[in-house]
Short mmCIF file of C-alpha atoms in Angstrom, two decimals:
data_model
loop_
_atom_site.label_atom_id
_atom_site.label_comp_id
_atom_site.label_asym_id
_atom_site.label_seq_id
_atom_site.Cartn_x
_atom_site.Cartn_y
_atom_site.Cartn_z
CA MET A 1 0.43 6.90 19.05
CA LYS A 2 -2.39 4.36 19.39
CA PRO A 3 -2.06 1.07 17.45
CA ALA A 4 -5.28 1.80 15.51
CA TRP A 5 -3.88 5.10 14.18
CA ALA A 6 -0.51 3.54 13.45
CA LEU A 7 -2.20 0.75 11.50
CA PHE A 8 -4.41 3.21 9.63
CA LEU A 9 -1.45 5.45 8.72
CA LEU A 10 0.57 2.44 7.65
CA ASN A 11 -2.26 1.30 5.39
CA LEU A 12 -2.61 4.81 4.00
CA ARG A 13 1.08 5.12 3.24
CA ALA A 14 1.39 1.63 1.85
CA THR A 15 -1.60 2.09 -0.45
CA ALA A 16 -1.29 5.82 -1.19
CA LEU A 17 -1.26 5.23 -4.92
CA ARG A 18 -4.58 3.42 -4.83
CA HIS A 19 -6.05 5.75 -2.20
CA VAL A 20 -5.25 9.03 -3.89
CA PHE A 21 -3.93 8.98 -7.43
CA ALA A 22 -6.00 6.22 -8.99
CA PRO A 23 -9.35 7.53 -7.59
CA LEU A 24 -8.43 11.05 -8.67
CA CYS A 25 -7.63 9.96 -12.23
CA ILE A 26 -10.84 7.93 -12.51
CA SER A 27 -12.86 10.82 -11.04
CA LEU A 28 -11.45 13.22 -13.59
CA VAL A 29 -12.37 10.86 -16.45
CA VAL A 30 -15.92 10.49 -15.11
CA ALA A 31 -16.23 14.26 -14.57
CA ALA A 32 -15.20 14.77 -18.20
CA LEU A 33 -17.85 12.26 -19.27
CA LEU A 34 -20.42 14.18 -17.23
CA ALA A 35 -19.51 17.41 -18.94
CA TYR A 36 -19.84 15.64 -22.29
CA ALA A 37 -23.30 14.33 -21.30
CA GLY A 38 -24.59 17.91 -21.74
CA SER A 39 -28.05 19.10 -20.79
CA GLY A 40 -31.08 16.93 -19.98
CA PRO A 41 -34.82 17.61 -19.76
CA LEU A 42 -34.53 19.75 -16.60
CA GLU A 43 -34.83 23.40 -15.72
CA ALA A 44 -31.53 25.27 -15.85
CA GLU A 45 -31.13 25.42 -12.06
CA GLU A 46 -32.15 21.83 -11.57
CA GLU A 47 -29.80 20.81 -14.36
CA ALA A 48 -26.93 22.57 -12.60
CA LEU A 49 -27.82 20.97 -9.26
CA ALA A 50 -28.16 17.52 -10.84
CA LEU A 51 -24.80 17.91 -12.54
CA ALA A 52 -23.21 19.11 -9.31
CA LEU A 53 -24.55 16.14 -7.39
CA LEU A 54 -23.69 13.69 -10.15
CA GLY A 55 -20.23 15.23 -10.19
CA ILE A 56 -19.83 14.54 -6.49
CA LEU A 57 -21.12 11.05 -7.10
CA ALA A 58 -18.45 10.73 -9.78
CA PHE A 59 -15.83 11.78 -7.28
CA MET A 60 -17.30 9.38 -4.76
CA GLN A 61 -17.58 6.27 -6.91
CA ALA A 62 -13.90 5.87 -7.59
CA PRO A 63 -12.79 5.57 -3.97
CA LEU A 64 -15.78 3.39 -3.26
CA ALA A 65 -14.79 1.16 -6.13
CA LEU A 66 -11.22 1.13 -4.94
CA ALA A 67 -11.97 0.95 -1.23
CA PHE A 68 -11.85 -2.81 -1.57
CA SER A 69 -8.23 -3.12 -2.52
CA PRO A 70 -6.66 -0.99 0.25
CA LEU A 71 -8.91 -2.82 2.68
CA GLU A 72 -7.69 -6.15 1.37
CA ASP A 73 -4.14 -5.34 2.49
CA LEU A 74 -5.39 -4.12 5.82
CA VAL A 75 -7.66 -7.09 6.41
CA LEU A 76 -4.95 -9.62 5.56
CA SER A 77 -2.30 -7.79 7.55
CA ALA A 78 -4.48 -7.00 10.53
CA HIS A 79 -5.50 -10.65 10.76
CA SER A 80 -1.84 -11.53 10.96
CA PHE A 81 -1.27 -8.88 13.60
CA ARG A 82 -4.31 -10.02 15.53
CA ARG A 83 -3.20 -13.60 15.53
CA SER A 84 0.44 -13.09 16.36
CA TRP A 85 0.97 -9.70 17.93
CA PRO A 86 -0.82 -7.82 20.71
CA LEU A 87 -3.34 -5.89 18.60
CA SER A 88 -6.72 -5.67 20.30
CA PRO A 89 -9.95 -6.30 18.35
CA ARG A 90 -10.93 -2.70 19.11
CA SER A 91 -7.75 -1.31 17.58
CA TYR A 92 -8.21 -3.59 14.62
CA GLY A 93 -11.86 -2.60 14.09
CA THR A 94 -11.05 1.09 14.49
CA ALA A 95 -8.21 0.92 11.98
CA LEU A 96 -10.57 -0.84 9.60
CA LEU A 97 -13.24 1.81 10.07
CA LEU A 98 -10.75 4.65 9.57
CA SER A 99 -9.38 3.03 6.44
CA ALA A 100 -12.84 2.35 5.09
CA ALA A 101 -14.03 5.88 5.79
CA PHE A 102 -10.98 7.77 4.62
CA PRO A 103 -11.27 7.42 0.80
CA PRO A 104 -14.94 8.48 0.58
CA ILE A 105 -14.54 11.29 3.11
CA ALA A 106 -11.39 12.64 1.49
CA THR A 107 -12.84 12.57 -1.98
CA ALA A 108 -16.18 13.93 -0.82
CA GLY A 109 -14.22 16.93 0.44
CA LEU A 110 -12.43 17.18 -2.88
CA GLY A 111 -15.74 16.86 -4.71
CA VAL A 112 -17.36 19.66 -2.71
CA ALA A 113 -14.38 21.95 -3.16
CA PHE A 114 -14.01 21.25 -6.86
CA LEU A 115 -17.67 21.28 -7.90
CA GLY A 116 -18.75 23.89 -5.38
CA PHE A 117 -16.32 26.23 -7.06
CA PHE A 118 -17.78 25.60 -10.51
CA PHE A 119 -21.43 25.55 -9.53
CA HIS A 120 -21.39 28.43 -7.11
CA GLU A 121 -22.22 30.78 -9.98
CA ALA A 122 -25.30 28.81 -10.98
CA LEU A 123 -26.65 27.83 -7.57
CA GLY A 124 -25.16 30.24 -5.10
CA ASN A 125 -24.40 29.32 -1.50
CA GLU A 126 -27.46 27.07 -1.33
CA GLY A 127 -26.03 24.84 -4.05
CA VAL A 128 -22.73 24.53 -2.20
CA LEU A 129 -24.58 23.67 1.01
CA PHE A 130 -26.63 21.04 -0.81
CA SER A 131 -23.46 19.59 -2.29
CA ALA A 132 -21.81 19.48 1.13
CA CYS A 133 -24.78 17.67 2.71
CA PHE A 134 -24.95 15.23 -0.15
CA ALA A 135 -21.19 14.58 -0.02
CA PHE A 136 -21.30 14.08 3.75
CA ARG A 137 -24.02 11.44 3.47
CA MET A 138 -22.27 9.78 0.59
CA ALA A 139 -19.11 9.63 2.69
CA LEU A 140 -20.95 7.96 5.55
CA GLY A 141 -22.61 5.60 3.13
CA GLY A 142 -19.27 4.97 1.45
CA ALA A 143 -17.62 3.99 4.71
CA LEU A 144 -20.53 1.68 5.44
CA PHE A 145 -20.28 0.22 1.98
CA ALA A 146 -16.55 -0.41 2.32
CA LEU A 147 -16.93 -2.04 5.74
CA THR A 148 -19.70 -4.34 4.59
CA GLY A 149 -17.52 -5.02 1.54
CA TYR A 150 -14.89 -6.23 3.99
CA TRP A 151 -17.41 -8.62 5.51
CA ALA A 152 -18.35 -9.89 2.10
CA ARG A 153 -14.69 -10.44 1.29
CA MET A 154 -14.09 -12.36 4.49
CA VAL A 155 -17.12 -14.57 4.16
CA TYR A 156 -17.26 -15.03 0.38
CA HIS A 157 -13.63 -14.39 -0.44
CA GLU A 158 -13.53 -17.05 -3.11
CA ARG A 159 -16.26 -15.39 -5.16
CA ALA A 160 -14.85 -13.24 -7.95
CA TRP A 161 -17.91 -11.00 -8.14
CA VAL A 162 -17.47 -10.07 -4.50
CA ARG A 163 -13.75 -9.40 -4.99
CA ASN A 164 -14.44 -7.16 -7.96
CA GLY A 165 -17.80 -5.84 -6.75
CA GLY A 166 -16.55 -2.29 -6.31
CA PHE A 167 -15.86 -1.99 -9.99
CA TYR A 168 -19.54 -2.33 -10.82
CA ILE A 169 -20.26 1.02 -9.22
CA PRO A 170 -19.11 3.07 -12.25
CA PHE A 171 -21.72 1.22 -14.29
CA LEU A 172 -24.37 2.29 -11.78
CA LEU A 173 -23.16 5.85 -12.18
CA PHE A 174 -23.46 5.72 -15.95
CA ALA A 175 -26.93 4.22 -15.54
CA GLY A 176 -27.71 7.24 -13.32
CA ILE A 177 -26.50 9.63 -15.99
CA ALA A 178 -28.62 7.87 -18.61
CA ALA A 179 -31.66 7.96 -16.31
CA SER A 180 -31.21 11.69 -15.73
CA HIS A 181 -31.74 12.21 -19.46
CA SER A 182 -35.18 10.65 -19.48
CA ALA A 183 -38.05 12.68 -18.02
CA ALA A 184 -39.18 10.04 -15.48
CA GLY A 185 -35.61 9.11 -14.54
CA ALA A 186 -34.74 12.76 -14.05
CA LYS A 187 -37.67 13.28 -11.67
CA ILE A 188 -36.75 10.24 -9.58
CA LEU A 189 -33.10 11.22 -9.48
CA MET A 190 -33.88 14.79 -8.57
CA ALA A 191 -36.22 13.69 -5.79
CA SER A 192 -33.49 11.42 -4.35
CA PHE A 193 -30.82 14.07 -4.69
CA LYS A 194 -32.98 16.73 -3.07
CA ALA A 195 -33.78 14.38 -0.20
CA LEU A 196 -30.14 13.50 0.34
CA ALA A 197 -28.97 17.07 -0.15
CA SER A 198 -31.49 18.60 2.27
CA PRO A 199 -29.68 20.15 5.24
CA SER A 200 -32.63 19.34 7.51
CA LEU A 201 -32.62 15.60 6.90
CA GLY A 202 -31.27 14.61 10.30
CA ALA A 203 -32.90 11.18 10.33
CA VAL A 204 -30.74 9.95 7.45
CA ASP A 205 -27.56 11.08 9.23
CA LEU A 206 -28.68 9.46 12.45
CA PHE A 207 -29.56 6.26 10.63
CA LEU A 208 -26.22 6.12 8.79
CA GLY A 209 -24.31 7.01 11.95
CA VAL A 210 -26.00 4.30 14.00
CA LEU A 211 -25.51 1.81 11.19
CA LEU A 212 -21.83 2.69 10.97
CA PHE A 213 -21.34 2.31 14.71
CA ALA A 214 -23.17 -1.01 14.68
CA THR A 215 -20.97 -2.15 11.79
CA TRP A 216 -17.84 -1.20 13.73
CA VAL A 217 -19.04 -3.14 16.78
CA LEU A 218 -19.91 -6.14 14.64
CA THR A 219 -16.58 -5.93 12.83
CA VAL A 220 -14.77 -6.22 16.13
CA ARG A 221 -16.97 -9.15 17.10
CA LEU A 222 -16.90 -10.75 13.66
CA ASP A 223 -13.14 -11.06 13.77
CA LYS A 224 -13.51 -13.40 16.72
CA VAL A 225 -15.75 -15.83 14.93
CA LEU A 226 -14.09 -15.83 11.52
CA PRO A 227 -11.24 -18.27 10.90
CA MET B 1 15.10 -18.47 35.80
CA PRO B 2 11.31 -18.21 35.25
CA THR B 3 9.48 -21.26 33.91
CA LEU B 4 6.81 -21.48 31.24
CA HIS B 5 4.51 -24.32 32.26
CA ILE B 6 1.70 -25.62 30.08
CA THR B 7 -0.66 -28.35 31.23
CA SER B 8 -3.73 -30.11 29.81
CA LEU B 9 -3.46 -28.50 26.38
CA LYS B 10 -6.02 -29.75 23.90
CA VAL B 11 -7.02 -28.61 20.42
CA GLN B 12 -9.64 -30.59 18.51
CA GLN B 13 -10.04 -29.84 14.81
CA GLY B 14 -12.08 -32.38 12.90
CA ASN B 15 -10.20 -35.67 13.06
CA PHE B 16 -7.03 -34.03 14.29
CA CYS B 17 -6.46 -33.73 18.01
CA LEU B 18 -3.43 -32.12 19.66
CA GLN B 19 -2.94 -33.18 23.26
CA ILE B 20 -0.07 -32.10 25.49
CA GLU B 21 -0.38 -33.13 29.12
CA ASP B 22 2.62 -31.44 30.66
CA TRP B 23 5.21 -29.20 28.99
CA ARG B 24 7.68 -26.82 30.57
CA ALA B 25 10.67 -24.72 29.56
CA ASN B 26 12.85 -22.24 31.40
CA GLY B 27 14.21 -18.82 30.64
CA GLY B 28 17.73 -19.09 29.19
CA GLU B 29 16.90 -22.29 27.29
CA VAL B 30 16.66 -23.13 23.60
CA VAL B 31 13.83 -25.62 23.13
CA LEU B 32 13.11 -27.12 19.72
CA LEU B 33 9.82 -28.52 18.47
CA ALA B 34 10.08 -30.94 15.56
CA GLY B 35 7.76 -33.31 13.74
CA PRO B 36 6.42 -34.25 10.32
CA ASN B 37 4.17 -31.89 8.38
CA GLY B 38 0.73 -31.77 9.98
CA SER B 39 1.91 -33.16 13.30
CA GLY B 40 0.69 -30.03 15.14
CA LYS B 41 3.81 -27.87 15.63
CA THR B 42 2.18 -24.58 14.61
CA THR B 43 -1.05 -25.52 16.38
CA PHE B 44 0.89 -26.19 19.59
CA GLN B 45 2.68 -22.84 19.45
CA GLU B 46 -0.48 -20.91 18.55
CA ALA B 47 -2.44 -22.63 21.31
CA ALA B 48 0.29 -21.81 23.82
CA MET B 49 0.27 -18.17 22.67
CA GLY B 50 -3.50 -18.02 23.13
CA VAL B 51 -4.23 -17.12 19.51
CA ARG B 52 -5.68 -20.47 18.41
CA ARG B 53 -9.45 -20.64 18.65
CA GLY B 54 -10.90 -23.62 20.47
CA ALA B 55 -7.69 -24.39 22.37
CA VAL B 56 -7.98 -25.39 26.01
CA ARG B 57 -4.94 -25.20 28.27
CA THR B 58 -3.59 -24.03 31.58
CA LEU B 59 -0.52 -21.85 31.42
CA THR B 60 1.74 -20.24 33.98
CA TRP B 61 4.83 -18.05 33.64
CA ASN B 62 6.98 -17.73 36.72
CA GLY B 63 4.17 -19.38 38.67
CA GLN B 64 1.59 -16.80 37.59
CA PRO B 65 -1.40 -18.03 35.53
CA ARG B 66 -1.84 -16.27 32.17
CA GLU B 67 -4.56 -16.35 29.52
CA ARG B 68 -2.47 -14.99 26.63
CA LEU B 69 1.27 -14.89 26.30
CA VAL B 70 1.48 -11.64 24.32
CA PRO B 71 3.08 -9.18 24.99
CA LEU B 72 5.22 -11.23 27.38
CA ALA B 73 6.13 -13.39 24.40
CA ALA B 74 6.72 -12.37 20.79
CA TYR B 75 5.46 -14.84 18.23
CA VAL B 76 6.95 -14.80 14.74
CA PRO B 77 4.60 -16.93 12.64
CA THR B 78 5.47 -18.82 9.51
CA ASN B 79 2.74 -17.15 7.48
CA LEU B 80 3.81 -13.57 6.99
CA ALA B 81 0.81 -11.84 5.43
CA PHE B 82 1.71 -8.22 6.00
CA PHE B 83 1.22 -5.09 3.86
CA PRO B 84 2.91 -6.15 0.62
CA ALA B 85 3.30 -2.55 -0.58
CA ALA B 86 4.75 -1.29 2.71
CA GLN B 87 8.44 -0.84 3.33
CA PRO B 88 9.90 -2.51 6.43
CA ASN B 89 10.76 0.84 8.00
CA GLN B 90 7.07 1.86 7.67
CA LEU B 91 6.00 -1.18 9.69
CA VAL B 92 8.32 -0.40 12.60
CA PRO B 93 6.18 2.45 14.06
CA LEU B 94 3.22 0.08 14.30
CA PHE B 95 5.18 -2.52 16.25
CA ARG B 96 6.53 0.22 18.49
CA THR B 97 2.94 1.02 19.57
CA MET B 98 2.18 -2.62 20.42
CA TYR B 99 5.12 -3.44 22.67
CA PRO B 100 5.93 -1.17 25.63
CA THR B 101 9.33 -2.86 25.81
CA TRP B 102 10.18 -2.17 22.14
CA SER B 103 13.82 -1.26 21.58
CA GLU B 104 14.78 0.88 18.60
CA GLU B 105 18.42 0.20 19.32
CA ALA B 106 17.85 -3.58 19.22
CA PHE B 107 15.98 -3.35 15.94
CA SER B 108 18.72 -1.25 14.33
CA ARG B 109 21.33 -3.68 15.58
CA TRP B 110 19.61 -6.75 14.10
CA ALA B 111 18.75 -4.91 10.90
CA SER B 112 22.41 -4.10 10.48
CA GLU B 113 23.74 -7.54 11.46
CA TRP B 114 21.29 -9.38 9.22
CA LYS B 115 21.72 -6.90 6.36
CA LEU B 116 18.04 -6.02 6.06
CA SER B 117 16.71 -3.88 3.22
CA LEU B 118 14.46 -1.39 5.00
CA ARG B 119 13.48 0.81 2.08
CA ARG B 120 12.22 -1.72 -0.41
CA PRO B 121 8.53 -2.75 -0.46
CA LEU B 122 7.95 -6.10 1.22
CA LYS B 123 6.60 -7.58 -2.01
CA THR B 124 10.00 -7.10 -3.66
CA LEU B 125 11.91 -8.87 -0.87
CA SER B 126 12.77 -12.55 -1.09
CA MET B 127 11.14 -14.95 1.38
CA GLY B 128 14.41 -15.21 3.29
CA GLU B 129 14.74 -11.42 3.55
CA LYS B 130 11.17 -11.13 4.80
CA ARG B 131 11.84 -13.87 7.35
CA ARG B 132 14.90 -12.03 8.69
CA PHE B 133 12.93 -8.79 8.90
CA PHE B 134 10.15 -10.35 10.96
CA LEU B 135 12.66 -12.08 13.20
CA ALA B 136 14.29 -8.68 13.80
CA LEU B 137 10.86 -7.26 14.70
CA GLY B 138 10.35 -10.15 17.13
CA LEU B 139 13.73 -9.62 18.79
CA ALA B 140 13.24 -5.84 19.02
CA THR B 141 10.16 -6.35 21.18
CA ARG B 142 12.54 -7.48 23.94
CA ALA B 143 9.92 -9.97 25.07
CA SER B 144 10.99 -12.57 27.63
CA ILE B 145 9.89 -15.46 25.41
CA LEU B 146 10.49 -15.81 21.68
CA VAL B 147 8.19 -18.26 19.93
CA LEU B 148 9.51 -18.83 16.43
CA ASP B 149 7.66 -20.88 13.85
CA GLU B 150 10.03 -22.25 11.20
CA PRO B 151 12.49 -19.33 11.52
CA LEU B 152 15.09 -20.93 9.26
CA THR B 153 12.76 -21.75 6.36
CA ASN B 154 13.70 -19.98 3.11
CA VAL B 155 16.86 -18.63 4.69
CA ASP B 156 20.13 -19.53 2.94
CA PRO B 157 22.29 -22.11 4.78
CA GLU B 158 24.97 -19.66 5.88
CA MET B 159 22.41 -17.24 7.32
CA ALA B 160 20.57 -20.14 8.99
CA TYR B 161 23.68 -20.88 11.07
CA VAL B 162 24.14 -17.17 11.84
CA LEU B 163 20.52 -16.95 13.06
CA ALA B 164 20.85 -20.11 15.16
CA ASP B 165 24.05 -18.71 16.73
CA ASP B 166 22.23 -15.48 17.59
CA PHE B 167 19.24 -17.30 19.12
CA VAL B 168 21.51 -19.45 21.29
CA ARG B 169 23.51 -16.40 22.40
CA LEU B 170 20.31 -14.51 23.30
CA ALA B 171 19.18 -17.41 25.46
CA ARG B 172 22.51 -17.85 27.22
CA GLU B 173 23.46 -14.19 27.71
CA GLU B 174 20.10 -12.44 28.13
CA GLY B 175 18.06 -15.25 29.68
CA LEU B 176 15.38 -15.39 26.96
CA LEU B 177 13.39 -18.54 26.44
CA ILE B 178 13.74 -19.39 22.74
CA TRP B 179 11.12 -21.88 21.56
CA VAL B 180 11.70 -22.86 17.96
CA SER B 181 9.48 -24.98 15.76
CA THR B 182 11.72 -26.44 13.06
CA ASN B 183 12.68 -29.61 11.24
CA PHE B 184 16.01 -28.07 10.24
CA LEU B 185 17.82 -29.26 13.37
CA GLU B 186 21.45 -29.15 12.22
CA PRO B 187 22.16 -25.45 12.93
CA PHE B 188 21.13 -26.01 16.56
CA TRP B 189 22.82 -29.39 16.95
CA GLY B 190 24.80 -29.82 20.16
CA ARG B 191 23.61 -26.47 21.53
CA PHE B 192 19.91 -26.80 22.29
CA ASP B 193 18.65 -27.74 25.73
CA ARG B 194 15.80 -29.98 24.66
CA ALA B 195 14.02 -31.12 21.51
CA ASP B 196 10.40 -32.27 21.56
CA PHE B 197 9.12 -34.49 18.79
CA LEU B 198 5.47 -34.47 17.78
CA LYS B 199 3.56 -37.10 15.86
CA GLU B 200 -0.13 -36.84 15.02
CA GLY B 201 -0.76 -34.37 17.80
CA LEU B 202 1.14 -36.20 20.54
CA LEU B 203 4.58 -35.67 22.04
CA VAL B 204 6.32 -38.95 21.18
CA HIS B 205 9.88 -38.17 22.22
CA ARG B 206 11.75 -35.68 24.37
CA MET B 207 15.47 -35.43 23.99
CA GLY B 208 17.99 -33.54 26.09
CA GLY B 209 21.13 -31.91 24.70
CA GLU B 210 23.38 -34.74 26.01
CA GLU B 211 21.41 -37.40 24.18
CA ALA B 212 21.58 -35.35 21.00
CA ALA B 213 25.36 -35.22 21.20
CA GLN B 214 25.50 -39.02 20.82
CA THR B 215 23.56 -39.25 17.61
CA MET B 216 23.08 -37.56 14.24
CA PRO B 217 19.88 -35.74 13.26
CA ARG B 218 19.13 -38.14 10.39
CA ASP B 219 19.54 -41.26 12.53
CA LEU B 220 17.41 -39.72 15.20
CA TRP B 221 14.70 -38.87 12.71
CA ARG B 222 14.66 -42.47 11.44
CA ARG B 223 14.48 -43.78 14.99
CA ILE B 224 11.55 -41.58 16.03
CA TYR B 225 9.63 -41.74 12.76
CA PRO B 226 10.31 -45.24 11.38
#
C-alpha cells in the first residue's frame, strides 16, 4: 500500500465518527428543516427541483462544515510524519487531498441516492441527472473548500473564526432557504441551481478540476515553506 | 563499523546560531547529547536528519555523502503530534509503508516487552505510554541509526532504566548507532561511549566513557555549566 493511501485510511478510521455519523445526523436535521420549510413561490416542478438541490446542499454542508476537524488531525500528524519520518511531500499532499475530498464526495453520493429516490416521482430521470451533476460539482467544490480551509488553518491558525469557519456554512444554507421563499431570491437561486445542475456545463467541471489540481500542487509546495 | 560524519553544520535562527564543525559517531556506539534548555539539542538532531529548514551541513555515512538520513535513520522526536483518536495498532500499517526494512516481529517484541496498550486511542494514553509506543515504532524500522530526542522524558524511573538497557544492548549486539538527546544521564552512566555537551549552540565539552566513570553526573554538570 502507498503511504498516501495508508495515511488517508488511518485518518478515515481515526475520525470515522466525525466523518460519517456526525455529518449524517446534521444532514438529517437539516433535511427535516427543509421539509418543514414547505412550498415557496415557484412552479410545482421548479419547487421540487429546488428542494432536491437544497436537500443535496443540506447533505453537503455538514461534511464541509466538519471537513476542518478531520483535516486538523491529518495536518498536525502529517507535519510530524513529514518532519521525522520518510513521508514525501507528494504522499502528504495526496493524503490531504483524499481526506479533503472524501466527506463531500461520500455525502454527495448519499444525497443523490436519498433525494433522487424521493424526487424521482416529481422530476423523473432528468431530475436525478440534475441532482447528480449538482452533487458532483458540489463535491469538487467541497474538496477545494476543505483544502483551502487547510491553508487558512496553517497560516491563520490562531484566528478563531478560521478555526470555526466551517460552522458558518449552515447559516448560509438557511439564508438560501429563506431566499428561495422570496420571488427575487427564488429566481436567482433557481438560475444558479440550473447552471450548476446542467449536464452540459463542462467549463465549470474543467475549472474546478484545474483549480483542485493546482491546489494539490500548491499544498505540496506550501508544506515546504510553512514552519 | 560504519561512521556517521557531520561537518560544517550551521543553523541560524534569529539570534540563535548552532555551529558544529566536526562530529562523528560509529555504528555500535551509544552517543549522548546533553545541554541546558535551548542549547540546540533538538536543532542539532533535526539538522543532522535533514528535516530542519535552513540548516547547512555536510554529512556522510560509511563514507557516502547523504542529503537526508531517513530512512537510513529513524528519528523519534520529542513532540509527538499524531492522530489523537487513532489506536496505536492503526498507526502501524502507515509506518510499514514508509520503511522497507520494517519488522513486524520486532514491533511485536517491543510492544510486549514494554507493555504497550495497542487498542486504546492515543489521546487516552499517558505521555510515558505514548513515548514507549513511538520508541517501539522507531526500533521496528530496523534502521541503522536511531536518533532519539528525549526518549526518557515522562517515562517512570524504572522503565527509564529498562529503556536505557535496551538501547545499550541494541548498540552492542546489533551494531546500531544510538544517538540520544537527554539531560537524564544516570540511566546511561558508565555504559555510553561518548557524551557531547552543548551550550548556546556550541559543543563545549566531549566526554568519553572512561572519563565519565571517574565522576558523578551532578558534579560534571556543575563543572561544565558553572
